[in-house]
PDB file of C-alpha atoms in Angstrom:
ATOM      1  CA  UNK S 235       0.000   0.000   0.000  1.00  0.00           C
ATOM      2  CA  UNK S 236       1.239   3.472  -0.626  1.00  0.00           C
ATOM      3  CA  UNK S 237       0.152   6.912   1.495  1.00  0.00           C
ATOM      4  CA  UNK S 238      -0.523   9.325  -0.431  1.00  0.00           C
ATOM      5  CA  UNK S 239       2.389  12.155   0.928  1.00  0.00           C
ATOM      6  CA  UNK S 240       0.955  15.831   2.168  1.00  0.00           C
ATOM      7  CA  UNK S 241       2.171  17.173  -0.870  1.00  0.00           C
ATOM      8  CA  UNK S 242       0.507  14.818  -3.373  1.00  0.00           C
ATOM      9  CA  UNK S 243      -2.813  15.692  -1.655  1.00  0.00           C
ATOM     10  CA  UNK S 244      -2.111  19.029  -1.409  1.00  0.00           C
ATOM     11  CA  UNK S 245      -1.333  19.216  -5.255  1.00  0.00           C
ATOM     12  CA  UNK S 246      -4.067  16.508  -5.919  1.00  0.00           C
ATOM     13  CA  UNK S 247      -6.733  18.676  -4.324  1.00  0.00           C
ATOM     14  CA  UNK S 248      -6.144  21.576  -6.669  1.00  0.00           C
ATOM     15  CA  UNK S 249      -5.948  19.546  -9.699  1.00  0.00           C
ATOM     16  CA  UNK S 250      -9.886  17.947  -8.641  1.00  0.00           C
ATOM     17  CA  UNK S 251     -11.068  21.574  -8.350  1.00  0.00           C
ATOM     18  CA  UNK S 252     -13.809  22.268 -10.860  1.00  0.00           C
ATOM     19  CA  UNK S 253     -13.673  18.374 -12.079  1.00  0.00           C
ATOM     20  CA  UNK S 254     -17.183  17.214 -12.765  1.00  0.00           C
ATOM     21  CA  UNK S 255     -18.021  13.951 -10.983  1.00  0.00           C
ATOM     22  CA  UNK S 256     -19.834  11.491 -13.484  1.00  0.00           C
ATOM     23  CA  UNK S 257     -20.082   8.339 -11.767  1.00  0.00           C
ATOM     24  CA  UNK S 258     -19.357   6.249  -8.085  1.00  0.00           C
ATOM     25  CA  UNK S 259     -19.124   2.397  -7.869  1.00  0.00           C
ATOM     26  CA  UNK S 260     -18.135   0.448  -5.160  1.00  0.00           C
ATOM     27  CA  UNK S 261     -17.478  -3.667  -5.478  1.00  0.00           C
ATOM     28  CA  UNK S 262     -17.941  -4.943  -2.189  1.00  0.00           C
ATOM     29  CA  UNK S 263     -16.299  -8.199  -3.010  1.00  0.00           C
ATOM     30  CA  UNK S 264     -13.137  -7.077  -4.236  1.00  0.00           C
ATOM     31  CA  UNK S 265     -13.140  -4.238  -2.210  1.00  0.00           C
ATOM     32  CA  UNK S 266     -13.088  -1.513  -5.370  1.00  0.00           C
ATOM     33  CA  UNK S 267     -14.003   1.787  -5.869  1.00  0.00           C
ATOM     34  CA  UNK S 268     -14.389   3.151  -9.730  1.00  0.00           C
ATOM     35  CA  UNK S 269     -14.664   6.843  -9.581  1.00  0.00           C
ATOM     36  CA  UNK S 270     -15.043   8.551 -13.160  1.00  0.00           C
ATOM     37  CA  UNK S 271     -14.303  12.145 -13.840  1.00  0.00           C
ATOM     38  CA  UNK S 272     -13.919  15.248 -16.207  1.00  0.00           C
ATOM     39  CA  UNK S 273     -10.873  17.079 -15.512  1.00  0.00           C
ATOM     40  CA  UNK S 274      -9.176  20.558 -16.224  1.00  0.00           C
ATOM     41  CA  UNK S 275      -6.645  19.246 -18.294  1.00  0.00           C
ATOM     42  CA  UNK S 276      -4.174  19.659 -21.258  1.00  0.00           C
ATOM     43  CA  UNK S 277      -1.912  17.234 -22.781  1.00  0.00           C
ATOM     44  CA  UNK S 278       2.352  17.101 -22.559  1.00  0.00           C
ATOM     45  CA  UNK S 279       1.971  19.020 -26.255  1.00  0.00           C
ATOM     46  CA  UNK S 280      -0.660  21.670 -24.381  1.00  0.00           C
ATOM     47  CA  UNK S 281      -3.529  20.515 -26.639  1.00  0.00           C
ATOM     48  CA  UNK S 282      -6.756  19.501 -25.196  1.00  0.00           C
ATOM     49  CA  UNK S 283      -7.302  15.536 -24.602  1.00  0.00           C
ATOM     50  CA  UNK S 284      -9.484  13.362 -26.561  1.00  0.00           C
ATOM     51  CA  UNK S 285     -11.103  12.492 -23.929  1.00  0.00           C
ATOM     52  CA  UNK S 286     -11.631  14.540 -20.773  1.00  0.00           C
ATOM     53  CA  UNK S 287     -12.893  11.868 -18.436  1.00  0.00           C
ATOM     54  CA  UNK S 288     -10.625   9.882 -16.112  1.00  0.00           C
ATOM     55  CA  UNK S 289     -10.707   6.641 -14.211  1.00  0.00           C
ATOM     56  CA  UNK S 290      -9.964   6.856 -10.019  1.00  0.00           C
ATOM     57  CA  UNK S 291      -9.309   3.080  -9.064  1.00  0.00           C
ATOM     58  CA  UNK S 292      -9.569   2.706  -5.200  1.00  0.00           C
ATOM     59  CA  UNK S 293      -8.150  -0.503  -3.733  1.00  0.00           C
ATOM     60  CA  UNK S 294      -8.704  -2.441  -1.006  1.00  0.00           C
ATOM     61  CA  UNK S 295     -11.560   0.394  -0.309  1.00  0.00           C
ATOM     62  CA  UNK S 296     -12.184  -0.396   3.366  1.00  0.00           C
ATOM     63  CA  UNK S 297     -14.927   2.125   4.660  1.00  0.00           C
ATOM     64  CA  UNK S 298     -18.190   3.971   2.872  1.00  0.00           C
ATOM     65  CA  UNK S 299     -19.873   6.414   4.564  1.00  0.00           C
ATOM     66  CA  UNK S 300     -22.616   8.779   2.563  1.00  0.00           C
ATOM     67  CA  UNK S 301     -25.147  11.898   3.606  1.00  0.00           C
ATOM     68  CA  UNK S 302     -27.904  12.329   1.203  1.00  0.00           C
ATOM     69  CA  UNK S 303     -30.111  14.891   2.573  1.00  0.00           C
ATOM     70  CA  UNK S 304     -33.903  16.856   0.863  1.00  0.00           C
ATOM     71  CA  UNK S 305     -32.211  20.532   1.544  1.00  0.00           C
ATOM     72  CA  UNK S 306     -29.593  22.488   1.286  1.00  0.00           C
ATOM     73  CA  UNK S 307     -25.943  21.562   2.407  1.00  0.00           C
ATOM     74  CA  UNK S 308     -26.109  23.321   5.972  1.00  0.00           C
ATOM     75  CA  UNK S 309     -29.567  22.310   6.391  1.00  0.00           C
ATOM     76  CA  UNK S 310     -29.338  20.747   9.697  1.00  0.00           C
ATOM     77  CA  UNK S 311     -32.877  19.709   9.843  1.00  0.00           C
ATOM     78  CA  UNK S 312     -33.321  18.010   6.201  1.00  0.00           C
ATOM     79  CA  UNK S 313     -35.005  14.794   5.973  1.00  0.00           C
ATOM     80  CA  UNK S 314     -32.381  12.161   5.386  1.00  0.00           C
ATOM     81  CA  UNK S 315     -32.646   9.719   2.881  1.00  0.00           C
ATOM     82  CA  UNK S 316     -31.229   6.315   3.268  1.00  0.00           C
ATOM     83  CA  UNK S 317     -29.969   4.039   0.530  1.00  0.00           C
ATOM     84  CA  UNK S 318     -27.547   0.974   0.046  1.00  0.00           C
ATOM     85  CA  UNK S 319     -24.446   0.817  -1.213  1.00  0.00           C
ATOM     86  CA  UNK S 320     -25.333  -1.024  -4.485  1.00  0.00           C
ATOM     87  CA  UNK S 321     -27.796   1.917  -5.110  1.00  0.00           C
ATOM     88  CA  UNK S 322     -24.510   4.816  -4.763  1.00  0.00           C
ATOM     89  CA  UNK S 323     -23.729   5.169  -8.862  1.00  0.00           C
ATOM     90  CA  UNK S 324     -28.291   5.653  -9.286  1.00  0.00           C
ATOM     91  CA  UNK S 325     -27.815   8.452  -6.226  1.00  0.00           C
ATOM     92  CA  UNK S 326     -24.797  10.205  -8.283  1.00  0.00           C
ATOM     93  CA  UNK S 327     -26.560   9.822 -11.511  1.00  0.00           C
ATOM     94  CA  UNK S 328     -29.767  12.168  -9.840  1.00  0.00           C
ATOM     95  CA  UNK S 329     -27.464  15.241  -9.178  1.00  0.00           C
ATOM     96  CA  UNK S 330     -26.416  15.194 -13.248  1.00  0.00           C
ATOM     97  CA  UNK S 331     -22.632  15.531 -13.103  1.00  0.00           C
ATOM     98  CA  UNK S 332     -22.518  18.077 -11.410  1.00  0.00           C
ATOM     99  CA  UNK S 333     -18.942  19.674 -10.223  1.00  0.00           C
ATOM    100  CA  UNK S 334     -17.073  19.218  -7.214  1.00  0.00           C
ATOM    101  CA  UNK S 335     -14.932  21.969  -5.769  1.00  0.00           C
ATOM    102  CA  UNK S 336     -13.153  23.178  -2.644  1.00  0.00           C
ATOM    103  CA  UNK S 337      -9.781  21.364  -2.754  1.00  0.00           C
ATOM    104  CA  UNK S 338     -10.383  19.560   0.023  1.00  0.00           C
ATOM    105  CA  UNK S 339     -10.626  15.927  -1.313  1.00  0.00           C
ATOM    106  CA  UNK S 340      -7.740  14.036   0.092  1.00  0.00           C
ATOM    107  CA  UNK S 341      -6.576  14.898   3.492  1.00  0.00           C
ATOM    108  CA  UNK S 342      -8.608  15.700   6.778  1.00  0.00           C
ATOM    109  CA  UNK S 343     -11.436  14.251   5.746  1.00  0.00           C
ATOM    110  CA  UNK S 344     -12.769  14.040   9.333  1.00  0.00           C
ATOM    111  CA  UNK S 345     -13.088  17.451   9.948  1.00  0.00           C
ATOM    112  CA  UNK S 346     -15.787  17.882   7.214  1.00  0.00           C
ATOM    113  CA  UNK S 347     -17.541  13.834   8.861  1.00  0.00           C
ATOM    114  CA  UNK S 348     -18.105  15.831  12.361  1.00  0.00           C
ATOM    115  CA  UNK S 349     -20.455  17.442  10.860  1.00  0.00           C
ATOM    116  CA  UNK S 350     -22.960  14.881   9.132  1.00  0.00           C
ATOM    117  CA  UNK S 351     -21.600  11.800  10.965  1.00  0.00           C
ATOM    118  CA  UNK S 352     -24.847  11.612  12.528  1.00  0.00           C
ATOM    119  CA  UNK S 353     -26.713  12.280   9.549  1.00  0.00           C
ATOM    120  CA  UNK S 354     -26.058   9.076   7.714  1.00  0.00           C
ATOM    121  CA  UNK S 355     -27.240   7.450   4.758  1.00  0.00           C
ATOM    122  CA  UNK S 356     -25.150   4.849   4.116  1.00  0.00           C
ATOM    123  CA  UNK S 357     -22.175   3.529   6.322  1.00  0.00           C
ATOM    124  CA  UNK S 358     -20.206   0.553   4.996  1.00  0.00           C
ATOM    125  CA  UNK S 359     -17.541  -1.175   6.666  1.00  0.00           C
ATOM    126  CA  UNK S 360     -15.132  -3.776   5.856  1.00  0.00           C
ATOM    127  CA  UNK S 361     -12.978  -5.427   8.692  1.00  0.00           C
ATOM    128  CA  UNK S 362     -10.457  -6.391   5.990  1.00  0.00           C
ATOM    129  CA  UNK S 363     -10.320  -3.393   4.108  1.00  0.00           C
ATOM    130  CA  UNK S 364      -8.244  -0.456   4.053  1.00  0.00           C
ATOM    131  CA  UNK S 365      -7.755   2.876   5.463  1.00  0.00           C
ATOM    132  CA  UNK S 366      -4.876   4.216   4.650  1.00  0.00           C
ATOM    133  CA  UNK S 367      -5.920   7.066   2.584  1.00  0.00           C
ATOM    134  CA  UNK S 368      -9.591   8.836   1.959  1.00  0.00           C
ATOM    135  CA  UNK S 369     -11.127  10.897  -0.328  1.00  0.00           C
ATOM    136  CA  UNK S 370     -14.425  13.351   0.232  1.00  0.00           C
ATOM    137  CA  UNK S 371     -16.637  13.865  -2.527  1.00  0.00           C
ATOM    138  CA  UNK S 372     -19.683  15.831  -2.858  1.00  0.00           C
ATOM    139  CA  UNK S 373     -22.937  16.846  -4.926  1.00  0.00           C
ATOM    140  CA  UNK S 374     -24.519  19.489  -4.874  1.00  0.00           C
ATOM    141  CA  UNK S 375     -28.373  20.111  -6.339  1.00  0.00           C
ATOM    142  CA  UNK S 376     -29.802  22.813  -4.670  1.00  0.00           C
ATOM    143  CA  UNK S 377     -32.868  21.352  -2.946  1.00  0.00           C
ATOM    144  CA  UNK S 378     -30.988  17.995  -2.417  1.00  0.00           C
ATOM    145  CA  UNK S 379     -27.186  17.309  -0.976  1.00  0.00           C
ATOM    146  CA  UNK S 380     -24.571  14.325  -0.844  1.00  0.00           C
ATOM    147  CA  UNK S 381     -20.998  14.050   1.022  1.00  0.00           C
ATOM    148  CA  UNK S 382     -19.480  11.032   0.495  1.00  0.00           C
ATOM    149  CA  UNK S 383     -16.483   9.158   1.908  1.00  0.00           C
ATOM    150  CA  UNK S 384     -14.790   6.800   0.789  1.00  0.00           C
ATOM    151  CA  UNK S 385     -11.530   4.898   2.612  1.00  0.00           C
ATOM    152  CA  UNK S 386      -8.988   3.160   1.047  1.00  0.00           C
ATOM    153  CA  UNK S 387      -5.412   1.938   0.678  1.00  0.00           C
ATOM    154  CA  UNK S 388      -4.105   2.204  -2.937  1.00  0.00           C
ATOM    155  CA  UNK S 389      -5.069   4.866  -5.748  1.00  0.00           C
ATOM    156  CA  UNK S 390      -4.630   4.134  -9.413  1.00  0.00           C
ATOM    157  CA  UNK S 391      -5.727   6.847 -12.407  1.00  0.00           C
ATOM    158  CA  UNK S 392      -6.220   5.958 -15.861  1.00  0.00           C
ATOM    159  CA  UNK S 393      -7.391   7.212 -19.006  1.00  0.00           C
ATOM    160  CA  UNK S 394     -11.102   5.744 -20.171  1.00  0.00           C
ATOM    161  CA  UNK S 395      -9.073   3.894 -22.178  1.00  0.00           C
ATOM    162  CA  UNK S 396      -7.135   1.926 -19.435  1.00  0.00           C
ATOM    163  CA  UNK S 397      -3.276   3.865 -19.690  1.00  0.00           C
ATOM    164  CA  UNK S 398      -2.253   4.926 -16.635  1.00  0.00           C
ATOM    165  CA  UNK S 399      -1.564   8.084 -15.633  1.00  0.00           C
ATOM    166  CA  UNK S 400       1.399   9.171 -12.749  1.00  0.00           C
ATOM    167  CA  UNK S 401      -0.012  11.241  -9.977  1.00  0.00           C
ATOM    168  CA  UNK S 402       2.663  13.475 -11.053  1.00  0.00           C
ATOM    169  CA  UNK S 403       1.252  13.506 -14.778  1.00  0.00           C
ATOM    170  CA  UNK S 404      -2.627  14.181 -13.260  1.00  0.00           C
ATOM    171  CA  UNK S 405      -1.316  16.878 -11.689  1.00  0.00           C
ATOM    172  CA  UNK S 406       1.228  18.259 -14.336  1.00  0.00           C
ATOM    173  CA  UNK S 407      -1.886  18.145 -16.890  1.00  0.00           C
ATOM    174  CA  UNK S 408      -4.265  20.378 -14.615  1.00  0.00           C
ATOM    175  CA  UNK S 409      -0.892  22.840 -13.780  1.00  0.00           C
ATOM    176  CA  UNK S 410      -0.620  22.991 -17.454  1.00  0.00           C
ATOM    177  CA  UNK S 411      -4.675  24.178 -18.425  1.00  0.00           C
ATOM    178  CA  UNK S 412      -4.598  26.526 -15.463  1.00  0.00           C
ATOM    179  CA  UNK S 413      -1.875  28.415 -16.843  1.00  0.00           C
ATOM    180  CA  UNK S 414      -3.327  28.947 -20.151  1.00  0.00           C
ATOM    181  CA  UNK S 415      -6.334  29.820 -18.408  1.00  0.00           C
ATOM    182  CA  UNK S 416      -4.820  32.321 -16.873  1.00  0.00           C
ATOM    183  CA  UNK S 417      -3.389  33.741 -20.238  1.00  0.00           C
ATOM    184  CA  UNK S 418      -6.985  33.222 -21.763  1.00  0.00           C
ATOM    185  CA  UNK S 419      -5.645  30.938 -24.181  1.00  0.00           C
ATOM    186  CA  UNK S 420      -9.045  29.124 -25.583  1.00  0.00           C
ATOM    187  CA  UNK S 421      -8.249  25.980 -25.281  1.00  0.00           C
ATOM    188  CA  UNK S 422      -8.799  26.543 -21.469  1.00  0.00           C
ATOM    189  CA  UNK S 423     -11.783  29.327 -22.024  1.00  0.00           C
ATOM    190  CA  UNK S 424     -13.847  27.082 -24.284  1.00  0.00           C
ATOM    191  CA  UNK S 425     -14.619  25.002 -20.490  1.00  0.00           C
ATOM    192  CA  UNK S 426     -16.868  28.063 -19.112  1.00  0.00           C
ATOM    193  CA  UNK S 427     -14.763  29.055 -16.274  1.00  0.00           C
ATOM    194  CA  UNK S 428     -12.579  32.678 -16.074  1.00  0.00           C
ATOM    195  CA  UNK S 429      -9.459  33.473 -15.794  1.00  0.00           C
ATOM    196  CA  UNK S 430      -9.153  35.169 -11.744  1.00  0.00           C
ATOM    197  CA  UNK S 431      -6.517  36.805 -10.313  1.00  0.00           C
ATOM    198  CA  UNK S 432      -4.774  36.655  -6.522  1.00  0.00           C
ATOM    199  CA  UNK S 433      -5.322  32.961  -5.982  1.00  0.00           C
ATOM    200  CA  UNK S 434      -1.534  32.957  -4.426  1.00  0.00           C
ATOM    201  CA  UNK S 435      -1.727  29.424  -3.434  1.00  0.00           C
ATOM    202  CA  UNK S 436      -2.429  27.795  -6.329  1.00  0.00           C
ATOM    203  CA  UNK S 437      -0.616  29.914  -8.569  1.00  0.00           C
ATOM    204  CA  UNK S 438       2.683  28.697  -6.707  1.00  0.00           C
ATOM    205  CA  UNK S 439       1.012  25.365  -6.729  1.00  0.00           C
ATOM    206  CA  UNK S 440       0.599  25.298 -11.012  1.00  0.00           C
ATOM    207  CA  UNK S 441       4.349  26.138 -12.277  1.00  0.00           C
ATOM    208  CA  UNK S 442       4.026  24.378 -15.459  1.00  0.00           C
ATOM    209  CA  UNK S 443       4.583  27.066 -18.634  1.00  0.00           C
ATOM    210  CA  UNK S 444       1.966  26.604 -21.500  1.00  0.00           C
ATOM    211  CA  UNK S 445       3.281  27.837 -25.057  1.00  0.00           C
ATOM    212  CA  UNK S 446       1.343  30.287 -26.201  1.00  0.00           C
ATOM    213  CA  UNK S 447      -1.173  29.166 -28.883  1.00  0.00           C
ATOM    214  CA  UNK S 448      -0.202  28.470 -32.028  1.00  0.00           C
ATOM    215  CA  UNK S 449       3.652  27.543 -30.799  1.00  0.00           C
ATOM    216  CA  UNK S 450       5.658  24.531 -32.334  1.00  0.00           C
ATOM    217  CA  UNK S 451       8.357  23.931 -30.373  1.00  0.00           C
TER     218      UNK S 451
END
């Protein structure tokens, strides 16, 4: 098993910012998780991927705990729905790929548990599974909310097409469409988001240089 380091999830965190979450599956047998995203991204050559969606692989996923709630997210008195965990990628599916933001995916995820841990809709638990390392996930649909966390030992990414991709690479991809966003080159535009200005930590955070449009190196 390997920990993800402080600085992976640091890094990690700002690269998930702004990806849109399309799908959540947990096997229970072989103790999975399949997490499918579309990411901020540009390729080693700075042109946009074929495919924006990526593959999260969780292994040895040893805890699932889940807070779907009728109301908004600091609702403290919205009905709680329950559902099992074979019924997590229909619950995802409702809130229409919607985005996830914050950066805080990988790393204390217990600070954000305090404060639904007793507003449960699903909690999981297998004595043989993992723990090492946890990721926090969210939806977000207005009139309806989900936080979701998921524990595990090992993390894998991959295109949709099965070629893995380094952590280093996931992150060096995102570093690389944030600067061109920042530019307001259009292959970073063309996603609907703005370039902003005095985001200090995550402009030390994305070093990578883009070529300008149009460049051949």
């Amino acid at each position: 098993m390997k920990k993800i380091t402080e600085e992976e999830k640091r890094k990690l965190n700002i690269a998930l910012n702004e990806a849109i979450l399309i799908s959540v599956q947990i096997c229970p047998y072989q103790k999975v998780g399949t997490i499918i995203l579309s990411i901020l991204s540009l390729c080693k050559d700075c042109s946009l991927p074929d495919d924006k969606r990526v593959q999260f692989t969780l292994k040895n996923v040893g805890r699932v705990v889940a807070s779907k709630r009728l109301g908004r997210w600091n609702d403290q008195n919205a009905k709680i729905v329950k559902f099992k965990l074979q019924e997590l990628p229909s619950i995802i599916e409702e809130f229409g790929e919607s985005p996830i933001y914050g950066e805080e995916f990988f790393g204390d995820t217990n600070r954000d548990f305090q404060n639904w841990k007793d507003r449960l809709s699903l909690n999981w638990e297998e004595k043989n599974g993992g723990k090492t390392n946890s990721l926090f996930l969210f939806q977000d649909g207005g009139t309806k909310h989900l936080d979701l966390i998921i524990w595990f030992d090992e993390l894998n990414i991959e295109t949709m097409d099965h070629n893995q991709i380094s952590i280093e690479e996931f992150i060096s991809g995102n570093q690389r469409w944030f600067e061109a966003l920042k530019r307001g080159d259009k292959r970073a535009l063309q996603n609907g988001i703005n370039p902003y200005e005095g985001d200090e930590e995550n402009e030390n955070a994305r070093t990578d240089q883009v070529p300008p449009e149009g460049h051949v190196e």
